[in-house]
């Protein structure tokens, strides 16, 4: 089917089934354009918590759709490709996380939303890159903190908040793929450019950056900046939204250490979703996300704590 036919069919099915499409900024442009809401992890969680739709099609990765299901047990939550995982979530297996927690029984466990429902269920509070600083600052100062699974975000937050956290040694393969050496060369070529980075990136890159924030925060910074040139260190899908918001600004993807499928940085998991898979999943109402009820109930609490500090 042609793209325009898929778009027409998806819009028709959406109406018939009272469905909503939530898409992350890392989705391919065609998916972002057909979505009812495009956002960062926090924005998407808030939308998922508030929607009155019967079906949520989550154009993102597994942990995002799972989060929507935890918040909406009675709704059908669909993910166009069930294999759309996350290297960061995979770096923190639930059993190993349990052993880690047991080593520090009196510490508060704050976990980044990029983790499985089982890990969320063992956590005290969840955060995203949008609200992590605020959430850490809300915790009692006499308590130790465990932070999982992203060590780069964790290190950045230690500096930002001055809180001494014990970090899980996980990382995102996409954000660790940026090359500092190539970035230095690129910056020499564009000395007026502002470097804008996601905090999942490595420390050296963050030290060179003019702005560090979640995907939404990066977009807002570029939109509101008086500058015209930006080097962007995150997944390349974000460029689509930024181009829509500020078509005249010059956007340069940060260079990666080794080229894989492209010279920029695409998340292989996010890119598993396609417009055709989205159409098929809405039509057939599968693949559907399910979370065992005992895990869902335990994971809901730390998520609700996060949302109450974020809305
Ligand atoms: P954001 O919450 O900033 O959108 O980040 C999600 C993500 O997976 C980054 O790799
Ligand atoms: Fe996970 Fe990294 Fe992909 Fe984000 S970019 S979904 S953290 S693998």
Short mmCIF file of C-alpha atoms and ligand atoms in Angstrom, two decimals:
data_model
loop_
_atom_site.label_atom_id
_atom_site.label_comp_id
_atom_site.label_asym_id
_atom_site.label_seq_id
_atom_site.Cartn_x
_atom_site.Cartn_y
_atom_site.Cartn_z
CA UNK A 1 0.00 0.00 0.00
CA UNK A 2 1.20 3.55 -0.74
CA UNK A 3 1.96 5.81 2.23
CA UNK A 4 -1.04 8.05 1.56
CA UNK A 5 -3.37 5.01 1.48
CA UNK A 6 -1.91 3.81 4.77
CA UNK A 7 -2.47 7.26 6.28
CA UNK A 8 -6.11 7.27 5.11
CA UNK A 9 -6.72 3.76 6.43
CA UNK A 10 -5.09 4.52 9.78
CA UNK A 11 -7.19 7.69 10.21
CA UNK A 12 -10.36 5.75 9.37
CA UNK A 13 -9.53 2.91 11.82
CA UNK A 14 -8.63 5.42 14.53
CA UNK A 15 -12.11 6.94 14.33
CA UNK A 16 -13.95 3.61 14.13
CA UNK A 17 -12.09 2.14 17.10
CA UNK A 18 -11.75 5.26 19.27
CA UNK A 19 -7.98 4.83 19.20
CA UNK A 20 -5.19 7.29 19.92
CA UNK A 21 -1.68 7.20 18.46
CA UNK A 22 1.11 8.32 20.79
CA UNK A 23 4.52 8.71 19.13
CA UNK A 24 7.99 9.44 20.44
CA UNK A 25 10.23 12.01 18.70
CA UNK A 26 12.50 9.17 17.57
CA UNK A 27 9.86 7.63 15.31
CA UNK A 28 10.16 7.95 11.54
CA UNK A 29 8.65 11.21 10.18
CA UNK A 30 5.54 9.57 8.65
CA UNK A 31 4.61 8.11 12.05
CA UNK A 32 5.19 11.41 13.85
CA UNK A 33 2.95 13.15 11.30
CA UNK A 34 0.00 10.80 11.80
CA UNK A 35 0.22 10.70 15.60
CA UNK A 36 -2.30 12.44 17.86
CA UNK A 37 0.51 13.38 20.20
CA UNK A 38 4.28 13.42 19.69
CA UNK A 39 6.43 13.86 22.76
CA UNK A 40 9.17 12.81 25.14
CA UNK A 41 8.82 9.96 27.64
CA UNK A 42 7.21 12.15 30.29
CA UNK A 43 4.77 13.84 27.89
CA UNK A 44 3.77 10.46 26.50
CA UNK A 45 3.24 8.99 29.99
CA UNK A 46 1.03 11.95 30.91
CA UNK A 47 -1.00 11.56 27.70
CA UNK A 48 -1.33 7.82 28.34
CA UNK A 49 -2.55 8.51 31.90
CA UNK A 50 -5.15 11.03 30.72
CA UNK A 51 -6.58 9.58 27.51
CA UNK A 52 -10.20 8.53 27.17
CA UNK A 53 -9.48 6.43 24.05
CA UNK A 54 -10.26 2.69 24.14
CA UNK A 55 -7.10 1.74 22.28
CA UNK A 56 -3.63 3.25 22.65
CA UNK A 57 -1.26 2.59 19.76
CA UNK A 58 2.17 3.31 21.14
CA UNK A 59 4.63 4.26 18.43
CA UNK A 60 7.72 3.99 20.56
CA UNK A 61 9.58 1.18 22.29
CA UNK A 62 8.43 -1.63 24.57
CA UNK A 63 9.03 0.04 27.95
CA UNK A 64 6.98 3.06 26.82
CA UNK A 65 4.00 0.94 25.75
CA UNK A 66 4.35 -1.11 28.93
CA UNK A 67 4.23 2.10 30.98
CA UNK A 68 1.00 3.05 29.18
CA UNK A 69 -0.45 -0.37 30.04
CA UNK A 70 0.56 -0.06 33.71
CA UNK A 71 -1.36 3.23 33.80
CA UNK A 72 -4.32 1.88 31.80
CA UNK A 73 -5.05 -1.76 32.72
CA UNK A 74 -8.50 -1.77 31.11
CA UNK A 75 -7.41 -0.28 27.79
CA UNK A 76 -5.90 -2.13 24.88
CA UNK A 77 -2.28 -1.00 24.38
CA UNK A 78 -0.70 -1.91 21.04
CA UNK A 79 2.91 -1.71 19.89
CA UNK A 80 3.49 -1.97 16.10
CA UNK A 81 6.56 -4.21 16.58
CA UNK A 82 6.89 -6.24 19.77
CA UNK A 83 10.67 -6.51 19.25
CA UNK A 84 11.11 -2.75 19.64
CA UNK A 85 13.11 -2.98 22.88
CA UNK A 86 15.74 -0.69 24.39
CA UNK A 87 19.44 -1.36 25.04
CA UNK A 88 19.25 0.64 28.25
CA UNK A 89 16.25 -1.26 29.63
CA UNK A 90 17.99 -4.53 28.65
CA UNK A 91 21.09 -3.51 30.62
CA UNK A 92 19.14 -3.91 33.88
CA UNK A 93 17.67 -7.43 34.28
CA UNK A 94 15.10 -7.64 37.13
CA UNK A 95 16.91 -10.40 39.10
CA UNK A 96 20.22 -8.51 39.04
CA UNK A 97 18.42 -5.32 40.06
CA UNK A 98 16.87 -7.19 43.01
CA UNK A 99 20.35 -8.27 44.18
CA UNK A 100 21.57 -4.66 43.79
CA UNK A 101 18.69 -3.34 45.90
CA UNK A 102 19.29 -6.01 48.55
CA UNK A 103 22.86 -4.74 48.97
CA UNK A 104 21.47 -1.31 49.99
CA UNK A 105 18.20 -2.05 51.81
CA UNK A 106 17.88 1.45 53.29
CA UNK A 107 18.51 3.39 50.08
CA UNK A 108 15.74 4.96 48.00
CA UNK A 109 15.68 3.44 44.51
CA UNK A 110 14.94 5.93 41.77
CA UNK A 111 14.76 4.40 38.32
CA UNK A 112 14.74 6.00 34.91
CA UNK A 113 11.56 5.11 33.00
CA UNK A 114 13.72 3.23 30.42
CA UNK A 115 13.42 -0.07 32.32
CA UNK A 116 11.09 -3.08 32.45
CA UNK A 117 7.86 -3.28 34.47
CA UNK A 118 9.59 -5.78 36.81
CA UNK A 119 12.31 -3.23 37.58
CA UNK A 120 9.72 -0.47 38.02
CA UNK A 121 7.88 -2.78 40.44
CA UNK A 122 11.03 -2.94 42.62
CA UNK A 123 11.56 0.85 42.58
CA UNK A 124 10.49 3.60 44.95
CA UNK A 125 10.01 6.28 42.33
CA UNK A 126 10.39 6.58 38.56
CA UNK A 127 11.81 9.55 36.65
CA UNK A 128 12.39 10.62 33.07
CA UNK A 129 15.10 12.94 31.79
CA UNK A 130 12.56 15.81 32.01
CA UNK A 131 11.85 15.51 35.73
CA UNK A 132 14.81 13.56 37.21
CA UNK A 133 16.45 16.61 38.82
CA UNK A 134 13.20 17.74 40.44
CA UNK A 135 12.46 14.23 41.71
CA UNK A 136 15.92 13.75 43.21
CA UNK A 137 15.65 17.16 44.89
CA UNK A 138 12.32 16.10 46.43
CA UNK A 139 13.94 13.15 48.25
CA UNK A 140 14.95 13.44 51.94
CA UNK A 141 18.59 14.55 52.22
CA UNK A 142 19.44 12.06 54.98
CA UNK A 143 18.69 9.07 52.72
CA UNK A 144 21.06 7.29 50.35
CA UNK A 145 19.92 6.96 46.72
CA UNK A 146 20.31 4.19 44.14
CA UNK A 147 19.92 5.31 40.54
CA UNK A 148 19.31 2.87 37.67
CA UNK A 149 19.80 1.99 34.88
CA UNK A 150 21.63 4.85 33.06
CA UNK A 151 25.08 5.67 34.43
CA UNK A 152 25.57 8.69 32.12
CA UNK A 153 22.29 10.31 33.17
CA UNK A 154 23.08 9.32 36.78
CA UNK A 155 26.53 10.97 36.69
CA UNK A 156 25.06 14.10 35.15
CA UNK A 157 22.39 14.23 37.89
CA UNK A 158 24.97 13.78 40.66
CA UNK A 159 26.65 16.96 39.39
CA UNK A 160 23.37 18.81 38.94
CA UNK A 161 21.90 17.97 42.34
CA UNK A 162 25.01 17.45 44.49
CA UNK A 163 23.43 14.19 45.74
CA UNK A 164 25.80 11.26 45.99
CA UNK A 165 23.96 8.40 44.26
CA UNK A 166 25.03 4.78 43.73
CA UNK A 167 24.68 4.10 40.02
CA UNK A 168 23.67 1.04 38.05
CA UNK A 169 26.24 0.61 35.24
CA UNK A 170 23.80 0.70 32.28
CA UNK A 171 23.91 2.80 29.13
CA UNK A 172 22.16 3.49 25.83
CA UNK A 173 24.12 2.20 22.84
CA UNK A 174 22.72 4.98 20.63
CA UNK A 175 23.86 7.83 22.88
CA UNK A 176 27.22 6.21 23.59
CA UNK A 177 27.90 6.03 19.84
CA UNK A 178 28.74 9.73 19.45
CA UNK A 179 32.38 10.46 18.65
CA UNK A 180 34.08 13.21 20.69
CA UNK A 181 37.00 13.41 18.25
CA UNK A 182 34.72 13.92 15.27
CA UNK A 183 32.59 16.35 17.25
CA UNK A 184 35.66 18.52 17.99
CA UNK A 185 36.45 18.62 14.26
CA UNK A 186 32.81 19.44 13.41
CA UNK A 187 32.71 22.21 16.00
CA UNK A 188 35.85 23.76 14.48
CA UNK A 189 33.95 23.87 11.19
CA UNK A 190 30.83 25.40 12.82
CA UNK A 191 32.27 27.47 15.70
CA UNK A 192 29.03 29.43 16.13
CA UNK A 193 26.93 26.30 16.54
CA UNK A 194 25.41 25.45 19.89
CA UNK A 195 25.85 21.80 20.93
CA UNK A 196 22.60 20.37 22.30
CA UNK A 197 22.75 16.93 23.94
CA UNK A 198 20.58 14.33 25.61
CA UNK A 199 21.87 13.43 29.12
CA UNK A 200 22.18 9.76 28.16
CA UNK A 201 25.32 10.84 26.27
CA UNK A 202 28.82 10.33 27.69
CA UNK A 203 30.33 12.80 30.15
CA UNK A 204 32.93 14.23 27.74
CA UNK A 205 30.20 15.12 25.26
CA UNK A 206 28.04 16.67 27.97
CA UNK A 207 31.00 18.79 29.10
CA UNK A 208 31.19 20.26 25.57
CA UNK A 209 27.44 20.94 25.34
CA UNK A 210 25.69 24.30 25.58
CA UNK A 211 22.37 22.71 26.51
CA UNK A 212 21.55 19.31 28.04
CA UNK A 213 18.00 18.04 28.36
CA UNK A 214 15.25 15.63 27.41
CA UNK A 215 14.08 15.50 23.80
CA UNK A 216 11.34 18.10 24.55
CA UNK A 217 13.81 20.31 26.35
CA UNK A 218 16.22 20.13 23.39
CA UNK A 219 13.44 21.15 20.99
CA UNK A 220 12.35 24.06 23.20
CA UNK A 221 15.90 25.29 23.60
CA UNK A 222 16.49 25.36 19.84
CA UNK A 223 13.07 26.94 19.21
CA UNK A 224 13.61 29.74 21.72
CA UNK A 225 17.30 30.34 21.02
CA UNK A 226 18.51 33.44 19.13
CA UNK A 227 21.18 31.25 17.52
CA UNK A 228 20.86 29.71 14.06
CA UNK A 229 23.16 26.68 14.05
CA UNK A 230 22.92 23.62 16.26
CA UNK A 231 24.79 20.34 16.57
CA UNK A 232 22.33 17.80 17.91
CA UNK A 233 23.45 14.81 19.98
CA UNK A 234 20.49 12.49 20.18
CA UNK A 235 18.50 10.15 17.93
CA UNK A 236 18.06 11.64 14.45
CA UNK A 237 14.25 11.35 14.46
CA UNK A 238 14.08 14.51 16.57
CA UNK A 239 15.27 16.55 13.57
CA UNK A 240 11.87 16.13 11.94
CA UNK A 241 10.03 18.00 14.71
CA UNK A 242 12.70 20.68 15.01
CA UNK A 243 12.60 21.32 11.24
CA UNK A 244 8.83 21.71 11.48
CA UNK A 245 9.15 24.22 14.34
CA UNK A 246 12.12 26.21 13.00
CA UNK A 247 12.56 25.48 9.28
CA UNK A 248 15.22 28.14 8.79
CA UNK A 249 17.69 27.01 11.42
CA UNK A 250 20.70 24.86 10.51
CA UNK A 251 20.56 21.48 12.25
CA UNK A 252 23.64 19.26 12.20
CA UNK A 253 23.45 15.71 13.63
CA UNK A 254 26.39 14.97 15.98
CA UNK A 255 28.80 12.48 14.34
CA UNK A 256 28.95 8.86 15.43
CA UNK A 257 32.07 6.74 16.06
CA UNK A 258 31.25 4.21 13.36
CA UNK A 259 28.64 4.38 10.63
CA UNK A 260 26.04 1.65 10.77
CA UNK A 261 23.06 2.17 8.46
CA UNK A 262 23.50 5.94 8.28
CA UNK A 263 25.98 8.67 9.19
CA UNK A 264 23.62 9.90 11.88
CA UNK A 265 22.33 8.17 14.97
CA UNK A 266 19.16 6.13 14.61
CA UNK A 267 17.85 3.91 17.40
CA UNK A 268 17.47 0.45 15.82
CA UNK A 269 14.60 -0.36 18.20
CA UNK A 270 12.61 2.80 17.58
CA UNK A 271 13.04 2.29 13.84
CA UNK A 272 11.46 -1.17 13.94
CA UNK A 273 8.06 0.52 13.82
CA UNK A 274 6.88 1.46 10.35
CA UNK A 275 3.72 3.07 9.01
CA UNK A 276 2.65 -0.29 7.58
CA UNK A 277 3.17 -2.11 10.89
CA UNK A 278 1.23 0.67 12.62
CA UNK A 279 -1.65 0.18 10.18
CA UNK A 280 -1.63 -3.61 10.64
CA UNK A 281 -1.50 -3.41 14.41
CA UNK A 282 -4.45 -1.04 14.54
CA UNK A 283 -6.40 -3.15 12.05
CA UNK A 284 -5.72 -6.52 13.74
CA UNK A 285 -5.43 -5.12 17.30
CA UNK A 286 -2.18 -6.96 17.83
CA UNK A 287 0.60 -7.12 19.07
CA UNK A 288 -0.93 -6.21 22.40
CA UNK A 289 1.02 -5.39 25.56
CA UNK A 290 0.18 -7.28 28.73
CA UNK A 291 1.65 -6.94 32.21
CA UNK A 292 0.94 -9.52 34.98
CA UNK A 293 -1.42 -7.85 37.46
CA UNK A 294 0.83 -8.39 40.54
CA UNK A 295 3.73 -6.63 38.75
CA UNK A 296 1.49 -3.95 37.29
CA UNK A 297 0.12 -2.96 40.71
CA UNK A 298 3.61 -2.72 42.21
CA UNK A 299 4.94 -0.75 39.22
CA UNK A 300 2.00 1.66 39.30
CA UNK A 301 2.95 3.14 42.67
CA UNK A 302 6.38 4.55 41.75
CA UNK A 303 4.95 5.76 38.42
CA UNK A 304 2.12 7.57 40.19
CA UNK A 305 4.64 9.15 42.57
CA UNK A 306 6.50 10.47 39.52
CA UNK A 307 3.34 11.79 37.86
CA UNK A 308 2.18 13.54 41.03
CA UNK A 309 5.47 15.46 41.05
CA UNK A 310 5.29 16.24 37.33
CA UNK A 311 1.80 17.38 36.34
P1 LIG B 1 13.18 11.42 26.41
O1 LIG B 1 12.39 11.15 27.63
O2 LIG B 1 14.09 12.59 26.56
O3 LIG B 1 12.28 11.56 25.21
O4 LIG B 1 14.17 10.19 26.15
C1 LIG B 1 13.74 8.94 25.77
C2 LIG B 1 14.83 8.08 25.30
O5 LIG B 1 14.66 6.91 25.09
C3 LIG B 1 16.13 8.67 25.09
O6 LIG B 1 16.95 7.75 24.48
FE1 LIG B 2 16.60 2.93 24.43
FE2 LIG B 2 18.66 4.37 23.59
FE3 LIG B 2 16.74 3.68 21.88
FE4 LIG B 2 16.26 5.52 23.79
S1 LIG B 2 17.66 5.69 22.06
S2 LIG B 2 14.94 3.81 23.21
S3 LIG B 2 17.49 4.70 25.47
S4 LIG B 2 18.13 2.27 22.94
#
